[in-house]
Coordinates of C-alpha atoms in Angstrom, one line a residue:
X1 CA 0.0 0.0 0.0
X2 CA 3.1 2.2 0.4
X3 CA 3.4 2.3 -3.4
X4 CA -0.2 3.3 -3.8
X5 CA 0.3 6.2 -1.5
X6 CA 3.3 7.2 -3.6
X7 CA 1.3 6.9 -6.8
X8 CA -1.5 9.1 -5.4
X9 CA 0.9 12.0 -5.0
X10 CA 3.3 11.7 -8.0
X11 CA 3.6 14.7 -10.3
X12 CA 3.5 14.5 -14.1
X13 CA 7.2 15.0 -14.4
X14 CA 8.0 12.4 -11.8
X15 CA 5.8 9.8 -13.4
X16 CA 7.4 10.4 -16.8
X17 CA 11.0 10.5 -15.6
X18 CA 11.7 8.4 -12.6
X19 CA 10.5 5.2 -10.9
X20 CA 7.0 5.7 -9.5
X21 CA 8.1 4.1 -6.3
X22 CA 10.7 6.8 -5.8
X23 CA 8.1 9.6 -5.4
X24 CA 7.9 11.1 -2.0
X25 CA 4.4 10.9 -0.5
X26 CA 2.6 14.1 0.3
X27 CA -1.1 14.6 1.1
X28 CA -3.2 15.7 -1.8
X29 CA -6.7 17.4 -1.7
X30 CA -9.9 17.0 -3.6
X31 CA -12.8 19.4 -3.2
X32 CA -16.1 17.5 -3.1
X33 CA -17.6 20.7 -4.6
X34 CA -15.5 20.0 -7.7
X35 CA -16.8 16.5 -7.9
X36 CA -20.5 17.5 -7.9
X37 CA -21.9 17.6 -11.4
X38 CA -25.8 17.6 -11.4
X39 CA -27.8 17.1 -14.5
X40 CA -31.1 19.0 -15.3
X41 CA -33.8 18.0 -17.6
X42 CA -36.0 20.8 -19.0
X43 CA -35.7 24.5 -19.3
X44 CA -34.7 27.1 -16.7
X45 CA -37.6 27.7 -14.4
X46 CA -39.1 24.4 -15.2
X47 CA -36.2 22.0 -15.0
X48 CA -36.0 18.8 -13.0
X49 CA -32.9 17.8 -11.1
X50 CA -31.7 14.2 -11.8
X51 CA -28.5 12.1 -11.9
X52 CA -26.7 14.1 -9.2
X53 CA -26.0 11.5 -6.6
X54 CA -22.7 10.0 -7.8
X55 CA -19.5 11.3 -9.2
X56 CA -19.6 11.2 -13.0
X57 CA -16.9 9.6 -15.2
X58 CA -15.9 13.0 -16.4
X59 CA -15.4 14.3 -12.9
X60 CA -13.4 11.1 -12.0
X61 CA -11.0 11.7 -14.9
X62 CA -10.5 15.3 -13.9
X63 CA -9.8 14.3 -10.3
X64 CA -7.3 11.5 -11.4
X65 CA -5.5 14.0 -13.7
X66 CA -5.4 16.5 -10.8
X67 CA -3.8 13.9 -8.5
X68 CA -1.5 12.0 -10.9
X69 CA -1.0 14.6 -13.6
X70 CA -1.1 14.1 -17.4
X71 CA 0.9 10.9 -17.9
X72 CA 2.4 9.7 -21.2
X73 CA 1.9 6.0 -20.6
X74 CA 4.1 5.2 -23.6
X75 CA 7.1 6.3 -21.7
X76 CA 6.4 4.2 -18.6
X77 CA 8.0 0.9 -18.0
X78 CA 5.9 -2.2 -17.5
X79 CA 6.1 -2.0 -13.7
X80 CA 5.4 1.8 -13.8
X81 CA 2.4 1.3 -16.0
X82 CA 1.0 -1.4 -13.7
X83 CA 1.5 0.9 -10.7
X84 CA -0.1 3.8 -12.6
X85 CA -3.1 1.6 -13.6
X86 CA -3.5 0.4 -10.0
X87 CA -3.4 4.0 -8.8
X88 CA -6.2 5.0 -11.2
X89 CA -8.2 2.1 -10.2
X90 CA -7.9 2.8 -6.4
X91 CA -8.7 6.5 -6.9
X92 CA -11.8 5.5 -8.9
X93 CA -12.8 3.2 -6.2
X94 CA -12.5 6.0 -3.7
X95 CA -14.6 8.3 -5.8
X96 CA -17.2 5.6 -6.4
X97 CA -17.9 5.7 -2.7
X98 CA -18.6 9.5 -2.8
X99 CA -22.4 10.2 -2.8
X100 CA -24.3 13.6 -2.7
X101 CA -27.4 14.6 -1.0
X102 CA -29.3 17.8 -1.9
X103 CA -31.3 19.4 0.9
X104 CA -35.1 19.9 0.3
X105 CA -34.9 17.8 -2.9
X106 CA -38.2 16.9 -4.5
X107 CA -38.8 15.2 -7.8
X108 CA -41.6 17.7 -8.4
X109 CA -39.4 20.7 -7.7
X110 CA -38.5 23.0 -10.6
X111 CA -35.2 24.7 -10.9
X112 CA -33.8 27.7 -12.8
X113 CA -30.4 29.2 -13.3
X114 CA -29.2 31.1 -10.2
X115 CA -30.9 28.8 -7.7
X116 CA -28.8 27.8 -4.7
X117 CA -28.5 24.1 -3.7
X118 CA -27.2 23.1 -0.3
X119 CA -25.2 19.9 -0.9
X120 CA -23.7 17.3 1.5
X121 CA -21.1 14.8 0.4
X122 CA -20.8 11.4 2.0
X123 CA -17.3 10.0 1.8
X124 CA -15.2 7.0 2.9
X125 CA -12.8 8.7 5.2
X126 CA -10.9 5.5 5.9
X127 CA -10.1 4.9 2.2
X128 CA -9.2 8.5 1.7
X129 CA -6.8 8.4 4.7
X130 CA -5.3 5.2 3.5
X131 CA -4.6 6.7 0.1
X132 CA -3.2 9.9 1.7
X133 CA -6.0 12.0 0.1
X134 CA -8.0 14.7 1.8
X135 CA -11.6 15.0 0.6
X136 CA -12.6 18.5 1.7
X137 CA -15.7 20.7 1.3
X138 CA -18.1 17.9 2.3
X139 CA -20.8 20.5 2.7
X140 CA -21.2 23.3 0.2
X141 CA -23.5 25.6 -1.7
X142 CA -23.9 25.0 -5.5
X143 CA -25.3 27.7 -7.8
X144 CA -27.4 26.2 -10.6
X145 CA -26.1 27.2 -14.1
X146 CA -26.1 26.1 -17.7
X147 CA -29.8 25.2 -18.0
X148 CA -31.3 26.2 -21.4
X149 CA -33.2 29.5 -20.8
X150 CA -35.6 28.8 -23.6
X151 CA -38.3 31.3 -24.6
X152 CA -40.5 32.6 -21.8
X153 CA -44.2 33.0 -22.7
X154 CA -47.0 34.3 -20.7
X155 CA -50.0 32.5 -22.3
X156 CA -52.4 35.2 -21.0
X157 CA -50.6 38.2 -22.4
X158 CA -52.5 38.2 -25.6
X159 CA -55.4 36.0 -24.7
X160 CA -58.7 37.7 -25.1
X161 CA -61.5 37.0 -22.7
X162 CA -64.9 38.3 -23.8
X163 CA -68.3 38.2 -22.0
X164 CA -71.7 38.0 -23.6
X165 CA -75.3 37.9 -22.3
X166 CA -77.0 39.7 -19.5
X167 CA -75.6 40.1 -16.0
X168 CA -76.6 37.1 -13.8
X169 CA -77.0 35.0 -17.0
X170 CA -73.7 35.8 -18.7
X171 CA -71.1 33.6 -20.3
X172 CA -67.3 33.9 -21.0
X173 CA -65.2 32.7 -23.8
X174 CA -61.6 33.0 -24.8
X175 CA -59.8 33.9 -28.1
X176 CA -56.2 32.9 -28.6
X177 CA -55.9 34.0 -32.2
X178 CA -53.3 36.6 -31.4
X179 CA -51.3 34.5 -29.0
X180 CA -47.8 33.1 -29.9
X181 CA -47.8 30.0 -32.1
X182 CA -47.0 27.6 -29.2
X183 CA -50.0 28.8 -27.3
X184 CA -52.3 28.6 -30.3
X185 CA -51.2 25.0 -31.0
X186 CA -50.4 23.4 -27.7
X187 CA -52.0 25.4 -24.8
X188 CA -55.5 24.7 -23.7
X189 CA -57.6 26.9 -21.5
X190 CA -60.3 26.2 -19.0
X191 CA -62.7 28.8 -17.5
X192 CA -63.6 27.9 -13.9
X193 CA -67.2 29.1 -14.1
X194 CA -68.8 29.8 -17.5
X195 CA -72.4 30.3 -16.8
X196 CA -74.8 32.5 -14.7
X197 CA -72.1 35.2 -14.7
X198 CA -72.7 38.7 -13.3
X199 CA -70.6 41.9 -13.7
X200 CA -68.0 41.9 -10.9
X201 CA -67.8 38.1 -10.6
X202 CA -64.3 36.6 -10.5
X203 CA -63.4 33.8 -12.8
X204 CA -60.2 31.8 -13.0
X205 CA -58.7 30.8 -16.4
X206 CA -56.3 27.9 -16.3
X207 CA -53.7 27.0 -19.0
X208 CA -52.7 23.4 -19.5
X209 CA -50.0 22.0 -21.9
X210 CA -47.6 19.2 -22.3
X211 CA -44.2 19.8 -20.7
X212 CA -42.8 17.4 -23.3
X213 CA -44.1 19.7 -26.1
X214 CA -42.9 22.8 -24.3
X215 CA -39.4 21.4 -23.8
X216 CA -39.2 20.2 -27.4
X217 CA -40.2 23.7 -28.5
X218 CA -37.8 25.3 -25.9
X219 CA -40.7 27.2 -24.4
X220 CA -41.2 28.2 -20.8
X221 CA -44.8 29.0 -19.7
X222 CA -44.4 31.6 -17.1
X223 CA -47.9 31.2 -15.5
X224 CA -50.7 28.8 -15.7
X225 CA -53.5 30.5 -13.9
X226 CA -55.0 34.0 -14.0
X227 CA -58.0 35.6 -12.4
X228 CA -60.4 37.9 -14.4
X229 CA -63.2 40.2 -13.3
X230 CA -66.4 39.9 -15.3
X231 CA -67.4 43.2 -16.9
X232 CA -69.3 44.7 -19.9
X233 CA -72.3 42.5 -19.6
X234 CA -75.6 44.2 -20.2
X235 CA -77.8 44.4 -17.1
X236 CA -81.4 44.4 -16.0
X237 CA -81.4 47.9 -14.3
X238 CA -82.7 48.3 -10.8
X239 CA -83.6 51.9 -11.6
X240 CA -84.2 53.9 -14.7
X241 CA -82.2 56.9 -13.5
X242 CA -79.9 58.1 -16.3
X243 CA -81.2 55.4 -18.6
X244 CA -81.9 56.6 -22.2
X245 CA -85.4 55.4 -22.9
X246 CA -86.0 57.4 -26.1
X247 CA -86.2 54.4 -28.4
X248 CA -88.6 52.5 -26.2
X249 CA -90.7 55.5 -25.6
X250 CA -90.9 56.1 -29.3
X251 CA -92.1 52.6 -29.9
X252 CA -94.8 53.0 -27.2
X253 CA -95.8 56.4 -28.7
X254 CA -96.2 54.8 -32.1
X255 CA -98.4 52.1 -30.6
X256 CA -100.5 54.7 -28.7
X257 CA -100.8 56.9 -31.8
X258 CA -102.0 54.0 -33.9
X259 CA -104.7 53.2 -31.3
X260 CA -105.7 56.9 -30.9
X261 CA -106.1 57.5 -34.6
X262 CA -108.2 54.4 -35.0
X263 CA -110.5 55.1 -32.1
X264 CA -110.6 58.8 -31.2
X265 CA -110.8 60.8 -34.4
X266 CA -113.9 62.9 -35.0
X267 CA -117.0 60.7 -35.6
X268 CA -115.7 57.7 -33.7
X269 CA -117.8 56.2 -31.0
X270 CA -116.5 55.7 -27.5
X271 CA -118.1 54.3 -24.4
X272 CA -117.8 55.5 -20.8
X273 CA -117.7 53.2 -17.8
X274 CA -121.3 54.1 -17.0
X275 CA -122.4 52.9 -20.4
X276 CA -122.9 56.3 -22.1
X277 CA -122.3 56.2 -25.8
X278 CA -120.4 59.3 -27.1
X279 CA -119.6 60.4 -30.6
X280 CA -116.2 62.1 -30.6
X281 CA -115.8 65.6 -31.9
X282 CA -112.2 66.2 -30.7
X283 CA -109.6 64.5 -28.5
X284 CA -106.0 64.6 -27.4
X285 CA -103.7 62.0 -25.8
X286 CA -100.4 62.4 -23.9
X287 CA -98.1 60.3 -21.7
X288 CA -99.3 61.0 -18.2
X289 CA -97.3 58.9 -15.8
X290 CA -94.6 56.2 -16.0
X291 CA -93.7 53.4 -13.6
X292 CA -90.8 51.0 -13.3
X293 CA -91.3 47.6 -11.6
X294 CA -88.3 45.5 -10.5
X295 CA -88.5 41.9 -9.4
X296 CA -87.8 41.1 -5.8
X297 CA -88.5 37.4 -6.1
X298 CA -85.9 34.8 -7.2
X299 CA -88.6 33.1 -9.2
X300 CA -87.3 33.2 -12.8
X301 CA -90.8 32.7 -14.0
X302 CA -91.4 36.4 -13.5
X303 CA -90.0 39.1 -15.7
X304 CA -86.9 40.9 -14.3
X305 CA -88.6 44.3 -14.7
X306 CA -91.6 46.0 -16.4
X307 CA -91.8 49.5 -17.7
X308 CA -95.3 51.0 -17.7
X309 CA -96.5 54.2 -19.5
X310 CA -100.0 55.5 -18.7
X311 CA -101.5 57.7 -21.4
X312 CA -104.2 60.1 -20.6
X313 CA -106.9 60.6 -23.3
X314 CA -109.1 63.7 -23.1
X315 CA -112.1 63.5 -25.5
X316 CA -115.1 65.8 -26.1
X317 CA -118.2 64.6 -27.9
X318 CA -122.0 64.4 -27.9
X319 CA -124.2 61.8 -26.3
X320 CA -125.7 59.6 -29.0
X321 CA -128.5 58.0 -27.0
X322 CA -130.7 59.2 -24.1
X323 CA -129.7 57.8 -20.7
X324 CA -131.3 58.2 -17.4
X325 CA -129.0 61.1 -16.7
X326 CA -128.1 62.6 -20.1
X327 CA -130.1 63.6 -23.1
X328 CA -129.1 62.8 -26.7
X329 CA -126.9 65.6 -28.1
X330 CA -125.5 66.7 -24.8
X331 CA -121.9 67.7 -25.0
X332 CA -119.7 65.8 -22.5
X333 CA -116.0 65.5 -21.8
X334 CA -114.5 62.0 -21.3
X335 CA -111.1 61.3 -19.6
X336 CA -109.6 57.9 -19.9
X337 CA -106.2 56.2 -19.3
X338 CA -104.6 53.5 -21.4
X339 CA -101.7 51.5 -20.0
X340 CA -98.8 50.3 -22.2
X341 CA -95.8 48.3 -21.0
X342 CA -92.5 46.7 -22.0
X343 CA -91.0 43.7 -20.3
X344 CA -87.3 43.1 -19.4
X345 CA -85.6 46.4 -20.1
X346 CA -81.8 45.7 -20.6
X347 CA -79.1 48.4 -20.6
X348 CA -75.4 48.4 -21.5
X349 CA -72.6 50.0 -19.5
X350 CA -73.5 53.4 -21.0
X351 CA -77.0 53.1 -19.7
X352 CA -78.4 52.7 -23.2
X353 CA -81.2 50.3 -23.8
X354 CA -80.1 47.2 -25.8
X355 CA -82.1 44.8 -27.8
X356 CA -84.7 47.4 -28.7
X357 CA -85.9 45.4 -31.7
X358 CA -86.9 42.5 -29.3
X359 CA -89.1 44.7 -27.1
X360 CA -92.7 44.1 -27.8
X361 CA -95.2 46.7 -26.7
X362 CA -98.2 45.4 -24.8
X363 CA -101.4 47.0 -23.6
X364 CA -102.8 46.2 -20.1
X365 CA -106.6 45.4 -20.3
X366 CA -106.6 45.6 -24.1
X367 CA -110.3 45.9 -24.5
X368 CA -111.0 48.6 -21.9
X369 CA -109.3 51.8 -20.6
X370 CA -109.2 53.1 -17.0
X371 CA -111.3 56.0 -15.8
X372 CA -108.9 57.0 -13.0
X373 CA -105.1 57.0 -12.7
X374 CA -105.6 55.7 -9.2
X375 CA -107.1 52.5 -10.6
X376 CA -103.8 51.9 -12.4
X377 CA -101.7 52.6 -9.3
X378 CA -103.9 50.3 -7.2
X379 CA -103.3 47.6 -9.9
X380 CA -99.5 48.0 -9.9
X381 CA -99.3 48.0 -6.1
X382 CA -101.7 45.1 -5.7
X383 CA -101.4 41.4 -5.5
X384 CA -100.8 41.0 -9.2
X385 CA -97.4 42.5 -8.8
X386 CA -96.6 41.6 -5.2
X387 CA -93.2 40.2 -6.3
X388 CA -92.1 43.7 -7.5
X389 CA -91.2 47.0 -6.2
X390 CA -92.9 50.0 -7.9
X391 CA -91.2 53.3 -8.6
X392 CA -92.6 56.2 -10.5
X393 CA -90.3 57.4 -13.3
X394 CA -89.9 61.2 -13.5

């Protein structure tokens, strides 16, 4: 074993020029930090650590060359060559016993360049001492380097999320047509909640992809989840304050005008609530009061809201037939109210009514008018609309 000690400390010159056995032993050092050579699979930021436990063949060769020097074996005698080969074999055996442990290691952990690893080396002190070799730096910090940086992509950067429908019944969808090619082809998105959405709701969009495909394309996905706030959905308003109702009011006006021209022009016959028949000589009509009813019940069977417009019709005419109170030809004035309404007013973020073309105009009690505005207000505040709050629109 004395010869092996000598071999472990011979210089390049000594090995080439003199008998190996003549070298004077002197302790040599190997830093365990220099022996550590971890391998990473994947791209920086998403790389897995593997094959780090043992000293690699490359590191063994470097250590042997450091200890024995570069030796031209062609110049060695047979005995010198045998001793040199034995020295290499014994050094290799010593290094084969060196193992490494990385603190907080996890197979799921992802690494990037610049990360710090705390490493502990386990060595055979007995073998090292026998070979007159000092294995130092058995605990050290290693800085990760050399991992392919790849191309970093935020899959949400150019992803478009759009919302459609009416608040409380909205939906969301995504559009990746402007995203990078890898995102278009290999990233799939899932929206956490995609129905019954309301403005202000939070949704989470998750990106999924194959790590194999990402590594092959040398792409690093920088985030896989993002929260969005639902906005821009049209709404059923709880109030008509600041709402532009001009289009709806025009449609109601057209409906009222059509009825008025067909029933209240000179010569038309109208009937009062007390069964008096009157021939119209002149009349006027005008919007008198407006009301907005909003649903308080969760029952989806009911409309979300109803907009009412009460028209006042003032007519003058003559009694066509004698009654117990009025003689034929008597001039009388007749005041009546006709109630029009629209269901489910919807507004956009600018308080403009949307879907105007879908709003049908209805008439309450189509075959009769009301004699007093109070009758209308009693109706709206009565049991028929108990699931609504009633507000007069100014």
